[in-house]
Amino acid sequence: MSALANHAFAKMNGIGNEIVVLDLRDVKHVVTPDEARAVASRVPYDQLMVLQPPRLDGTEAFIRIYNNDGSESGACGNGMRCVVRRLFEATGQAAATFETRAGLLNCWQGPAPDLYTVDMGVPKFAWQDIPLAEEFRDTRYIELQIGPIDAPILHSPSVVNMGNPHAVFWVDDINAYDLERFGPLLENHPIFPERANITLAHIVDRDHITMRTWERGAGLTRACGSAACATAVAAARLKRANRIVQMTLPGGELTIEWRERDDHVLMTGTATFEFEGRFEPQLFASVA
Ligand SMILES: N[C@@H](CCC[C@H](N)C(=O)O)C(=O)O
């Protein structure tokens, strides 16, 4: 029987990014892609955040992040705020460090009681780190377009690795494009050997950006925290926005700071608890 049978979970969201939090610190079990997909069929989610026993002193847990197609990601900003809220409410802590595949993440409560900040680390810009399939010396804009060659529909995205790969297309109206149609084409474009999260972003002014994201492995979402970080950083690199910027996503607001002193990206926003449940054993009857 699967170790997940009868196990408790929490359904949460990070400004509309659908998150399931599963605390497996008491169980030695690594969730398989089949199990992750089975969970998604029971509790639809964008990301499943699994807490595993800590591997390093001073950390609360090693976090594995699954997309709803069963693939794993190195980062999920909105999911981290959900994990943090759950931990802080259970323990009374106001700060914690977690390990993810992308490295250590420091998180804390504030600046208001309902806000949580995640230090998402330092963004990477080298083409090999995104990763891209071919060399681009300047990743502030890369040569990539869809649509007719002489009248492209979307073109010249900025690319950033924020613990996961992101491409940001700059547009005047984020709602004027069929992201459900173009998202999968761009996510799976051969230029992205590990696929990519695809964002449409509009710079309103130097302090404010609106955006919409098609998530790698999860599809259209109401919010993607790492995409908000990637977009804010890409806009600042282009000298089109300040290093502290307000991001408006379909599901809500995030504040992103690309900290001057060490280039770490700080993401601040809310996290919402929805309900708790337990997985029925039969959910995993036919999974590996
Ligand atoms: N929603 C997340 C990012 C999700 C991961 C992504 N789909 C990937 O595979 O990289 C966020 O809030 O950062």
PDB file of C-alpha atoms and ligand atoms in Angstrom:
ATOM      1  CA  MET A   1       0.000   0.000   0.000  1.00  0.00           C
ATOM      2  CA  SER A   2       1.212   3.526  -0.781  1.00  0.00           C
ATOM      3  CA  ALA A   3       2.703   5.465   2.143  1.00  0.00           C
ATOM      4  CA  LEU A   4       0.286   8.259   1.173  1.00  0.00           C
ATOM      5  CA  ALA A   5      -2.823   6.172   1.932  1.00  0.00           C
ATOM      6  CA  ASN A   6      -4.764   7.837   4.767  1.00  0.00           C
ATOM      7  CA  HIS A   7      -2.093  10.535   5.036  1.00  0.00           C
ATOM      8  CA  ALA A   8      -3.211  14.062   5.937  1.00  0.00           C
ATOM      9  CA  PHE A   9      -2.786  16.984   3.517  1.00  0.00           C
ATOM     10  CA  ALA A  10      -3.667  20.675   3.491  1.00  0.00           C
ATOM     11  CA  LYS A  11      -5.168  22.463   0.499  1.00  0.00           C
ATOM     12  CA  MET A  12      -3.963  26.061   0.333  1.00  0.00           C
ATOM     13  CA  ASN A  13      -3.329  28.725  -2.265  1.00  0.00           C
ATOM     14  CA  GLY A  14      -0.756  31.450  -2.776  1.00  0.00           C
ATOM     15  CA  ILE A  15      -2.752  34.303  -4.361  1.00  0.00           C
ATOM     16  CA  GLY A  16      -4.658  31.749  -6.413  1.00  0.00           C
ATOM     17  CA  ASN A  17      -1.754  29.411  -7.206  1.00  0.00           C
ATOM     18  CA  GLU A  18      -3.364  26.077  -6.193  1.00  0.00           C
ATOM     19  CA  ILE A  19      -1.156  24.308  -3.665  1.00  0.00           C
ATOM     20  CA  VAL A  20      -1.350  21.015  -1.738  1.00  0.00           C
ATOM     21  CA  VAL A  21       0.978  20.768   1.273  1.00  0.00           C
ATOM     22  CA  LEU A  22       1.951  17.243   2.297  1.00  0.00           C
ATOM     23  CA  ASP A  23       4.123  16.826   5.382  1.00  0.00           C
ATOM     24  CA  LEU A  24       6.039  13.550   5.048  1.00  0.00           C
ATOM     25  CA  ARG A  25       8.683  14.340   7.648  1.00  0.00           C
ATOM     26  CA  ASP A  26       7.429  11.363   9.661  1.00  0.00           C
ATOM     27  CA  VAL A  27       7.534   8.944   6.709  1.00  0.00           C
ATOM     28  CA  LYS A  28      10.516   7.765   4.644  1.00  0.00           C
ATOM     29  CA  HIS A  29       8.878   7.994   1.269  1.00  0.00           C
ATOM     30  CA  VAL A  30       9.600   9.853  -1.963  1.00  0.00           C
ATOM     31  CA  VAL A  31       6.401  10.640  -3.894  1.00  0.00           C
ATOM     32  CA  THR A  32       6.455   9.071  -7.362  1.00  0.00           C
ATOM     33  CA  PRO A  33       5.216  10.886 -10.494  1.00  0.00           C
ATOM     34  CA  ASP A  34       2.228   8.489 -10.574  1.00  0.00           C
ATOM     35  CA  GLU A  35       1.351   9.326  -6.960  1.00  0.00           C
ATOM     36  CA  ALA A  36       1.670  13.061  -7.675  1.00  0.00           C
ATOM     37  CA  ARG A  37      -0.755  12.692 -10.600  1.00  0.00           C
ATOM     38  CA  ALA A  38      -3.132  10.607  -8.464  1.00  0.00           C
ATOM     39  CA  VAL A  39      -3.167  13.360  -5.819  1.00  0.00           C
ATOM     40  CA  ALA A  40      -3.949  15.914  -8.558  1.00  0.00           C
ATOM     41  CA  SER A  41      -6.926  13.808  -9.662  1.00  0.00           C
ATOM     42  CA  ARG A  42      -8.300  13.938  -6.081  1.00  0.00           C
ATOM     43  CA  VAL A  43      -7.362  17.526  -5.122  1.00  0.00           C
ATOM     44  CA  PRO A  44      -6.629  19.586  -8.240  1.00  0.00           C
ATOM     45  CA  TYR A  45      -3.431  21.578  -7.716  1.00  0.00           C
ATOM     46  CA  ASP A  46      -0.770  23.478  -9.608  1.00  0.00           C
ATOM     47  CA  GLN A  47       1.986  22.348  -7.227  1.00  0.00           C
ATOM     48  CA  LEU A  48       2.305  19.685  -4.554  1.00  0.00           C
ATOM     49  CA  MET A  49       4.755  20.773  -1.833  1.00  0.00           C
ATOM     50  CA  VAL A  50       6.164  17.735  -0.015  1.00  0.00           C
ATOM     51  CA  LEU A  51       8.088  18.195   3.230  1.00  0.00           C
ATOM     52  CA  GLN A  52      10.723  15.462   3.632  1.00  0.00           C
ATOM     53  CA  PRO A  53      12.945  14.947   6.680  1.00  0.00           C
ATOM     54  CA  PRO A  54      15.659  17.652   6.870  1.00  0.00           C
ATOM     55  CA  ARG A  55      18.995  16.713   5.311  1.00  0.00           C
ATOM     56  CA  LEU A  56      20.949  19.678   6.708  1.00  0.00           C
ATOM     57  CA  ASP A  57      21.351  21.074  10.235  1.00  0.00           C
ATOM     58  CA  GLY A  58      19.381  24.266  10.736  1.00  0.00           C
ATOM     59  CA  THR A  59      16.731  23.464   8.129  1.00  0.00           C
ATOM     60  CA  GLU A  60      13.109  22.502   8.842  1.00  0.00           C
ATOM     61  CA  ALA A  61      12.696  20.148   5.897  1.00  0.00           C
ATOM     62  CA  PHE A  62      13.875  19.206   2.436  1.00  0.00           C
ATOM     63  CA  ILE A  63      11.079  20.329   0.125  1.00  0.00           C
ATOM     64  CA  ARG A  64      10.197  18.430  -3.049  1.00  0.00           C
ATOM     65  CA  ILE A  65       7.984  20.346  -5.476  1.00  0.00           C
ATOM     66  CA  TYR A  66       5.768  18.500  -7.967  1.00  0.00           C
ATOM     67  CA  ASN A  67       3.791  19.937 -10.872  1.00  0.00           C
ATOM     68  CA  ASN A  68       0.388  18.386 -11.557  1.00  0.00           C
ATOM     69  CA  ASP A  69       1.829  16.428 -14.522  1.00  0.00           C
ATOM     70  CA  GLY A  70       4.099  14.586 -12.051  1.00  0.00           C
ATOM     71  CA  SER A  71       7.309  16.437 -13.007  1.00  0.00           C
ATOM     72  CA  GLU A  72       9.515  18.033 -10.331  1.00  0.00           C
ATOM     73  CA  SER A  73      10.540  21.694 -10.083  1.00  0.00           C
ATOM     74  CA  GLY A  74      13.394  23.372  -8.233  1.00  0.00           C
ATOM     75  CA  ALA A  75      11.315  26.348  -7.096  1.00  0.00           C
ATOM     76  CA  CYS A  76       7.800  27.402  -6.190  1.00  0.00           C
ATOM     77  CA  GLY A  77       7.518  30.778  -4.477  1.00  0.00           C
ATOM     78  CA  ASN A  78       3.772  30.706  -3.803  1.00  0.00           C
ATOM     79  CA  GLY A  79       3.969  27.148  -2.516  1.00  0.00           C
ATOM     80  CA  MET A  80       6.788  28.105  -0.157  1.00  0.00           C
ATOM     81  CA  ARG A  81       4.624  30.813   1.437  1.00  0.00           C
ATOM     82  CA  CYS A  82       1.934  28.173   2.028  1.00  0.00           C
ATOM     83  CA  VAL A  83       4.454  25.809   3.641  1.00  0.00           C
ATOM     84  CA  VAL A  84       5.772  28.659   5.776  1.00  0.00           C
ATOM     85  CA  ARG A  85       2.323  29.743   6.968  1.00  0.00           C
ATOM     86  CA  ARG A  86       1.481  26.153   7.928  1.00  0.00           C
ATOM     87  CA  LEU A  87       4.721  25.748   9.872  1.00  0.00           C
ATOM     88  CA  PHE A  88       4.511  29.119  11.605  1.00  0.00           C
ATOM     89  CA  GLU A  89       0.910  28.494  12.698  1.00  0.00           C
ATOM     90  CA  ALA A  90       1.845  25.074  14.078  1.00  0.00           C
ATOM     91  CA  THR A  91       4.999  26.135  15.916  1.00  0.00           C
ATOM     92  CA  GLY A  92       4.728  29.879  16.613  1.00  0.00           C
ATOM     93  CA  GLN A  93       7.966  30.436  14.676  1.00  0.00           C
ATOM     94  CA  ALA A  94       8.426  33.652  12.717  1.00  0.00           C
ATOM     95  CA  ALA A  95      11.407  32.569  10.596  1.00  0.00           C
ATOM     96  CA  ALA A  96      12.682  29.317   9.095  1.00  0.00           C
ATOM     97  CA  THR A  97      15.128  27.866   6.579  1.00  0.00           C
ATOM     98  CA  PHE A  98      14.234  25.127   4.092  1.00  0.00           C
ATOM     99  CA  GLU A  99      16.274  23.141   1.593  1.00  0.00           C
ATOM    100  CA  THR A 100      15.012  22.703  -1.992  1.00  0.00           C
ATOM    101  CA  ARG A 101      16.644  21.284  -5.125  1.00  0.00           C
ATOM    102  CA  ALA A 102      17.585  24.889  -5.953  1.00  0.00           C
ATOM    103  CA  GLY A 103      19.319  25.497  -2.600  1.00  0.00           C
ATOM    104  CA  LEU A 104      18.539  26.953   0.825  1.00  0.00           C
ATOM    105  CA  LEU A 105      15.576  29.313   1.221  1.00  0.00           C
ATOM    106  CA  ASN A 106      15.188  31.656   4.187  1.00  0.00           C
ATOM    107  CA  CYS A 107      11.599  32.641   4.959  1.00  0.00           C
ATOM    108  CA  TRP A 108      10.029  34.943   7.529  1.00  0.00           C
ATOM    109  CA  GLN A 109       6.781  36.524   8.592  1.00  0.00           C
ATOM    110  CA  GLY A 110       6.062  40.145   7.808  1.00  0.00           C
ATOM    111  CA  PRO A 111       6.064  43.045   7.255  1.00  0.00           C
ATOM    112  CA  ALA A 112       2.359  42.573   8.254  1.00  0.00           C
ATOM    113  CA  PRO A 113       0.970  39.538  10.162  1.00  0.00           C
ATOM    114  CA  ASP A 114      -0.689  38.056   7.048  1.00  0.00           C
ATOM    115  CA  LEU A 115       2.387  38.455   4.850  1.00  0.00           C
ATOM    116  CA  TYR A 116       5.201  35.970   4.306  1.00  0.00           C
ATOM    117  CA  THR A 117       8.546  36.692   2.675  1.00  0.00           C
ATOM    118  CA  VAL A 118      10.640  34.094   0.869  1.00  0.00           C
ATOM    119  CA  ASP A 119      14.254  34.766  -0.068  1.00  0.00           C
ATOM    120  CA  MET A 120      14.245  33.107  -3.491  1.00  0.00           C
ATOM    121  CA  GLY A 121      18.026  33.361  -3.872  1.00  0.00           C
ATOM    122  CA  VAL A 122      20.119  34.791  -6.687  1.00  0.00           C
ATOM    123  CA  PRO A 123      18.785  34.663 -10.272  1.00  0.00           C
ATOM    124  CA  LYS A 124      20.937  33.160 -13.018  1.00  0.00           C
ATOM    125  CA  PHE A 125      21.238  34.628 -16.501  1.00  0.00           C
ATOM    126  CA  ALA A 126      23.897  32.599 -18.366  1.00  0.00           C
ATOM    127  CA  TRP A 127      22.372  30.648 -21.277  1.00  0.00           C
ATOM    128  CA  GLN A 128      23.694  27.326 -19.922  1.00  0.00           C
ATOM    129  CA  ASP A 129      22.007  28.019 -16.564  1.00  0.00           C
ATOM    130  CA  ILE A 130      18.525  28.821 -17.916  1.00  0.00           C
ATOM    131  CA  PRO A 131      19.111  26.316 -19.627  1.00  0.00           C
ATOM    132  CA  LEU A 132      18.925  27.122 -23.364  1.00  0.00           C
ATOM    133  CA  ALA A 133      19.777  24.687 -26.145  1.00  0.00           C
ATOM    134  CA  GLU A 134      22.148  27.132 -27.857  1.00  0.00           C
ATOM    135  CA  GLU A 135      24.436  29.986 -26.928  1.00  0.00           C
ATOM    136  CA  PHE A 136      22.993  33.467 -26.363  1.00  0.00           C
ATOM    137  CA  ARG A 137      25.504  35.956 -25.038  1.00  0.00           C
ATOM    138  CA  ASP A 138      22.801  38.382 -23.906  1.00  0.00           C
ATOM    139  CA  THR A 139      19.763  36.806 -22.280  1.00  0.00           C
ATOM    140  CA  ARG A 140      17.986  40.106 -21.667  1.00  0.00           C
ATOM    141  CA  TYR A 141      16.354  39.371 -25.033  1.00  0.00           C
ATOM    142  CA  ILE A 142      16.754  36.146 -26.976  1.00  0.00           C
ATOM    143  CA  GLU A 143      15.826  35.373 -30.560  1.00  0.00           C
ATOM    144  CA  LEU A 144      12.613  33.402 -30.283  1.00  0.00           C
ATOM    145  CA  GLN A 145       9.278  34.097 -31.892  1.00  0.00           C
ATOM    146  CA  ILE A 146       5.976  32.509 -32.770  1.00  0.00           C
ATOM    147  CA  GLY A 147       3.700  33.435 -35.642  1.00  0.00           C
ATOM    148  CA  PRO A 148       4.603  34.661 -39.151  1.00  0.00           C
ATOM    149  CA  ILE A 149       8.301  35.458 -39.549  1.00  0.00           C
ATOM    150  CA  ASP A 150       7.615  39.038 -40.722  1.00  0.00           C
ATOM    151  CA  ALA A 151       4.792  39.702 -38.207  1.00  0.00           C
ATOM    152  CA  PRO A 152       5.484  37.622 -35.089  1.00  0.00           C
ATOM    153  CA  ILE A 153       2.736  37.320 -32.487  1.00  0.00           C
ATOM    154  CA  LEU A 154       5.169  37.034 -29.574  1.00  0.00           C
ATOM    155  CA  HIS A 155       8.919  37.545 -29.779  1.00  0.00           C
ATOM    156  CA  SER A 156      12.231  38.365 -28.060  1.00  0.00           C
ATOM    157  CA  PRO A 157      11.616  37.159 -24.489  1.00  0.00           C
ATOM    158  CA  SER A 158      13.944  37.789 -21.579  1.00  0.00           C
ATOM    159  CA  VAL A 159      15.053  34.541 -19.940  1.00  0.00           C
ATOM    160  CA  VAL A 160      15.949  33.971 -16.296  1.00  0.00           C
ATOM    161  CA  ASN A 161      16.577  30.971 -14.072  1.00  0.00           C
ATOM    162  CA  MET A 162      14.977  31.508 -10.670  1.00  0.00           C
ATOM    163  CA  GLY A 163      15.591  27.962  -9.459  1.00  0.00           C
ATOM    164  CA  ASN A 164      13.516  27.023 -12.535  1.00  0.00           C
ATOM    165  CA  PRO A 165      13.492  28.251 -16.158  1.00  0.00           C
ATOM    166  CA  HIS A 166      11.453  31.301 -17.164  1.00  0.00           C
ATOM    167  CA  ALA A 167      10.808  33.177 -20.420  1.00  0.00           C
ATOM    168  CA  VAL A 168       9.136  36.592 -20.171  1.00  0.00           C
ATOM    169  CA  PHE A 169       7.485  38.158 -23.229  1.00  0.00           C
ATOM    170  CA  TRP A 170       6.961  41.937 -22.978  1.00  0.00           C
ATOM    171  CA  VAL A 171       3.558  43.018 -24.282  1.00  0.00           C
ATOM    172  CA  ASP A 172       1.201  45.998 -24.130  1.00  0.00           C
ATOM    173  CA  ASP A 173      -1.845  43.978 -23.087  1.00  0.00           C
ATOM    174  CA  ILE A 174      -1.366  40.707 -21.183  1.00  0.00           C
ATOM    175  CA  ASN A 175      -4.966  39.668 -21.885  1.00  0.00           C
ATOM    176  CA  ALA A 176      -4.756  40.125 -25.655  1.00  0.00           C
ATOM    177  CA  TYR A 177      -3.059  36.733 -26.262  1.00  0.00           C
ATOM    178  CA  ASP A 178      -4.392  33.180 -26.181  1.00  0.00           C
ATOM    179  CA  LEU A 179      -1.904  31.944 -23.570  1.00  0.00           C
ATOM    180  CA  GLU A 180      -3.638  28.577 -23.363  1.00  0.00           C
ATOM    181  CA  ARG A 181      -2.746  28.064 -27.034  1.00  0.00           C
ATOM    182  CA  PHE A 182       0.736  29.623 -27.156  1.00  0.00           C
ATOM    183  CA  GLY A 183       1.818  28.498 -23.667  1.00  0.00           C
ATOM    184  CA  PRO A 184       2.293  24.797 -24.478  1.00  0.00           C
ATOM    185  CA  LEU A 185       4.081  25.596 -27.768  1.00  0.00           C
ATOM    186  CA  LEU A 186       6.566  27.858 -26.015  1.00  0.00           C
ATOM    187  CA  GLU A 187       6.927  25.682 -22.888  1.00  0.00           C
ATOM    188  CA  ASN A 188       8.016  22.791 -25.114  1.00  0.00           C
ATOM    189  CA  HIS A 189      10.036  24.795 -27.667  1.00  0.00           C
ATOM    190  CA  PRO A 190      13.357  23.043 -28.533  1.00  0.00           C
ATOM    191  CA  ILE A 191      15.283  26.105 -27.308  1.00  0.00           C
ATOM    192  CA  PHE A 192      14.290  25.043 -23.745  1.00  0.00           C
ATOM    193  CA  PRO A 193      15.774  21.570 -23.129  1.00  0.00           C
ATOM    194  CA  GLU A 194      14.144  21.435 -19.665  1.00  0.00           C
ATOM    195  CA  ARG A 195      10.973  23.215 -20.886  1.00  0.00           C
ATOM    196  CA  ALA A 196      10.129  26.645 -19.412  1.00  0.00           C
ATOM    197  CA  ASN A 197       7.515  28.677 -17.579  1.00  0.00           C
ATOM    198  CA  ILE A 198       6.054  31.237 -20.005  1.00  0.00           C
ATOM    199  CA  THR A 199       4.976  34.716 -18.858  1.00  0.00           C
ATOM    200  CA  LEU A 200       3.315  37.663 -20.582  1.00  0.00           C
ATOM    201  CA  ALA A 201       4.239  40.883 -18.792  1.00  0.00           C
ATOM    202  CA  HIS A 202       3.350  44.537 -19.151  1.00  0.00           C
ATOM    203  CA  ILE A 203       5.433  47.249 -17.487  1.00  0.00           C
ATOM    204  CA  VAL A 204       2.901  49.802 -16.249  1.00  0.00           C
ATOM    205  CA  ASP A 205       5.600  52.049 -14.790  1.00  0.00           C
ATOM    206  CA  ARG A 206       8.938  51.668 -12.994  1.00  0.00           C
ATOM    207  CA  ASP A 207       7.176  50.469  -9.823  1.00  0.00           C
ATOM    208  CA  HIS A 208       4.417  48.280 -11.220  1.00  0.00           C
ATOM    209  CA  ILE A 209       4.155  45.301 -13.590  1.00  0.00           C
ATOM    210  CA  THR A 210       1.149  43.164 -14.576  1.00  0.00           C
ATOM    211  CA  MET A 211       1.645  39.560 -15.692  1.00  0.00           C
ATOM    212  CA  ARG A 212       0.075  36.208 -16.566  1.00  0.00           C
ATOM    213  CA  THR A 213       1.843  32.835 -16.627  1.00  0.00           C
ATOM    214  CA  TRP A 214       1.601  29.469 -18.325  1.00  0.00           C
ATOM    215  CA  GLU A 215       3.408  27.106 -15.943  1.00  0.00           C
ATOM    216  CA  ARG A 216       5.690  24.331 -17.070  1.00  0.00           C
ATOM    217  CA  GLY A 217       4.058  21.050 -16.091  1.00  0.00           C
ATOM    218  CA  ALA A 218       0.925  22.697 -14.699  1.00  0.00           C
ATOM    219  CA  GLY A 219      -0.640  24.977 -17.316  1.00  0.00           C
ATOM    220  CA  LEU A 220      -2.475  28.260 -16.947  1.00  0.00           C
ATOM    221  CA  THR A 221      -2.319  29.542 -13.387  1.00  0.00           C
ATOM    222  CA  ARG A 222      -3.703  32.464 -11.410  1.00  0.00           C
ATOM    223  CA  ALA A 223      -0.235  33.129  -9.982  1.00  0.00           C
ATOM    224  CA  CYS A 224       3.366  31.997 -10.275  1.00  0.00           C
ATOM    225  CA  GLY A 225       5.725  33.418  -7.653  1.00  0.00           C
ATOM    226  CA  SER A 226       9.006  32.452  -9.297  1.00  0.00           C
ATOM    227  CA  ALA A 227       7.694  33.957 -12.568  1.00  0.00           C
ATOM    228  CA  ALA A 228       6.952  37.192 -10.707  1.00  0.00           C
ATOM    229  CA  CYS A 229      10.557  37.187  -9.429  1.00  0.00           C
ATOM    230  CA  ALA A 230      11.946  36.391 -12.897  1.00  0.00           C
ATOM    231  CA  THR A 231       9.831  39.144 -14.473  1.00  0.00           C
ATOM    232  CA  ALA A 232      10.795  41.775 -11.895  1.00  0.00           C
ATOM    233  CA  VAL A 233      14.487  40.946 -12.281  1.00  0.00           C
ATOM    234  CA  ALA A 234      14.298  40.894 -16.084  1.00  0.00           C
ATOM    235  CA  ALA A 235      12.589  44.318 -16.115  1.00  0.00           C
ATOM    236  CA  ALA A 236      15.249  45.747 -13.779  1.00  0.00           C
ATOM    237  CA  ARG A 237      18.022  44.271 -15.966  1.00  0.00           C
ATOM    238  CA  LEU A 238      16.527  46.097 -18.922  1.00  0.00           C
ATOM    239  CA  LYS A 239      16.529  49.281 -16.789  1.00  0.00           C
ATOM    240  CA  ARG A 240      12.773  49.519 -17.302  1.00  0.00           C
ATOM    241  CA  ALA A 241      11.788  49.034 -13.629  1.00  0.00           C
ATOM    242  CA  ASN A 242      13.115  49.700 -10.144  1.00  0.00           C
ATOM    243  CA  ARG A 243      14.548  46.962  -7.968  1.00  0.00           C
ATOM    244  CA  ILE A 244      11.476  47.003  -5.724  1.00  0.00           C
ATOM    245  CA  VAL A 245       8.322  46.509  -7.738  1.00  0.00           C
ATOM    246  CA  GLN A 246       4.652  45.699  -7.234  1.00  0.00           C
ATOM    247  CA  MET A 247       3.467  42.743  -9.320  1.00  0.00           C
ATOM    248  CA  THR A 248      -0.206  42.317 -10.234  1.00  0.00           C
ATOM    249  CA  LEU A 249      -1.141  38.729 -11.128  1.00  0.00           C
ATOM    250  CA  PRO A 250      -4.630  37.405 -11.961  1.00  0.00           C
ATOM    251  CA  GLY A 251      -4.871  36.004  -8.400  1.00  0.00           C
ATOM    252  CA  GLY A 252      -3.454  38.933  -6.437  1.00  0.00           C
ATOM    253  CA  GLU A 253      -0.457  41.051  -5.546  1.00  0.00           C
ATOM    254  CA  LEU A 254       3.193  40.322  -4.771  1.00  0.00           C
ATOM    255  CA  THR A 255       6.003  42.664  -3.819  1.00  0.00           C
ATOM    256  CA  ILE A 256       9.355  41.706  -5.310  1.00  0.00           C
ATOM    257  CA  GLU A 257      12.659  43.183  -4.202  1.00  0.00           C
ATOM    258  CA  TRP A 258      15.876  42.421  -6.068  1.00  0.00           C
ATOM    259  CA  ARG A 259      18.117  43.312  -3.149  1.00  0.00           C
ATOM    260  CA  GLU A 260      20.964  45.630  -4.080  1.00  0.00           C
ATOM    261  CA  ARG A 261      23.511  44.375  -1.544  1.00  0.00           C
ATOM    262  CA  ASP A 262      23.600  40.690  -2.530  1.00  0.00           C
ATOM    263  CA  ASP A 263      21.307  40.277  -5.586  1.00  0.00           C
ATOM    264  CA  HIS A 264      18.933  38.000  -3.645  1.00  0.00           C
ATOM    265  CA  VAL A 265      15.280  38.190  -4.739  1.00  0.00           C
ATOM    266  CA  LEU A 266      12.735  38.628  -1.929  1.00  0.00           C
ATOM    267  CA  MET A 267       9.110  37.773  -2.633  1.00  0.00           C
ATOM    268  CA  THR A 268       6.386  38.931  -0.233  1.00  0.00           C
ATOM    269  CA  GLY A 269       2.693  38.030  -0.313  1.00  0.00           C
ATOM    270  CA  THR A 270      -0.157  36.241   1.419  1.00  0.00           C
ATOM    271  CA  ALA A 271      -0.893  32.521   1.768  1.00  0.00           C
ATOM    272  CA  THR A 272      -4.435  31.187   2.209  1.00  0.00           C
ATOM    273  CA  PHE A 273      -5.560  28.024   4.018  1.00  0.00           C
ATOM    274  CA  GLU A 274      -8.588  26.289   2.419  1.00  0.00           C
ATOM    275  CA  PHE A 275      -9.150  22.860   3.995  1.00  0.00           C
ATOM    276  CA  GLU A 276      -7.531  19.708   5.343  1.00  0.00           C
ATOM    277  CA  GLY A 277      -8.191  16.133   4.288  1.00  0.00           C
ATOM    278  CA  ARG A 278      -6.842  12.589   4.110  1.00  0.00           C
ATOM    279  CA  PHE A 279      -6.098  10.560   0.990  1.00  0.00           C
ATOM    280  CA  GLU A 280      -8.353   7.529   0.490  1.00  0.00           C
ATOM    281  CA  PRO A 281      -6.181   4.371   0.099  1.00  0.00           C
ATOM    282  CA  GLN A 282      -7.941   3.375  -3.165  1.00  0.00           C
ATOM    283  CA  LEU A 283      -6.573   6.571  -4.790  1.00  0.00           C
ATOM    284  CA  PHE A 284      -3.194   4.853  -5.031  1.00  0.00           C
ATOM    285  CA  ALA A 285      -4.437   1.323  -5.781  1.00  0.00           C
ATOM    286  CA  SER A 286      -3.032   1.245  -9.302  1.00  0.00           C
ATOM    287  CA  VAL A 287      -0.029   3.555  -9.066  1.00  0.00           C
ATOM    288  CA  ALA A 288       3.671   2.747  -8.961  1.00  0.00           C
TER     289      ALA A 288
HETATM  290  N1  LIG B   1       3.945  28.242  -9.051  1.00  0.00           N
HETATM  291  C1  LIG B   1       5.321  28.244  -8.766  1.00  0.00           C
HETATM  292  C2  LIG B   1       6.274  27.767  -9.798  1.00  0.00           C
HETATM  293  C3  LIG B   1       5.927  26.400 -10.261  1.00  0.00           C
HETATM  294  C4  LIG B   1       7.012  25.572 -10.842  1.00  0.00           C
HETATM  295  C5  LIG B   1       6.941  25.491 -12.304  1.00  0.00           C
HETATM  296  N2  LIG B   1       5.731  25.029 -12.877  1.00  0.00           N
HETATM  297  C6  LIG B   1       8.142  24.729 -12.832  1.00  0.00           C
HETATM  298  O1  LIG B   1       8.039  23.553 -13.235  1.00  0.00           O
HETATM  299  O2  LIG B   1       9.210  25.334 -12.838  1.00  0.00           O
HETATM  300  C7  LIG B   1       5.759  29.518  -8.086  1.00  0.00           C
HETATM  301  O3  LIG B   1       4.923  30.120  -7.390  1.00  0.00           O
HETATM  302  O4  LIG B   1       6.935  29.858  -8.157  1.00  0.00           O
END
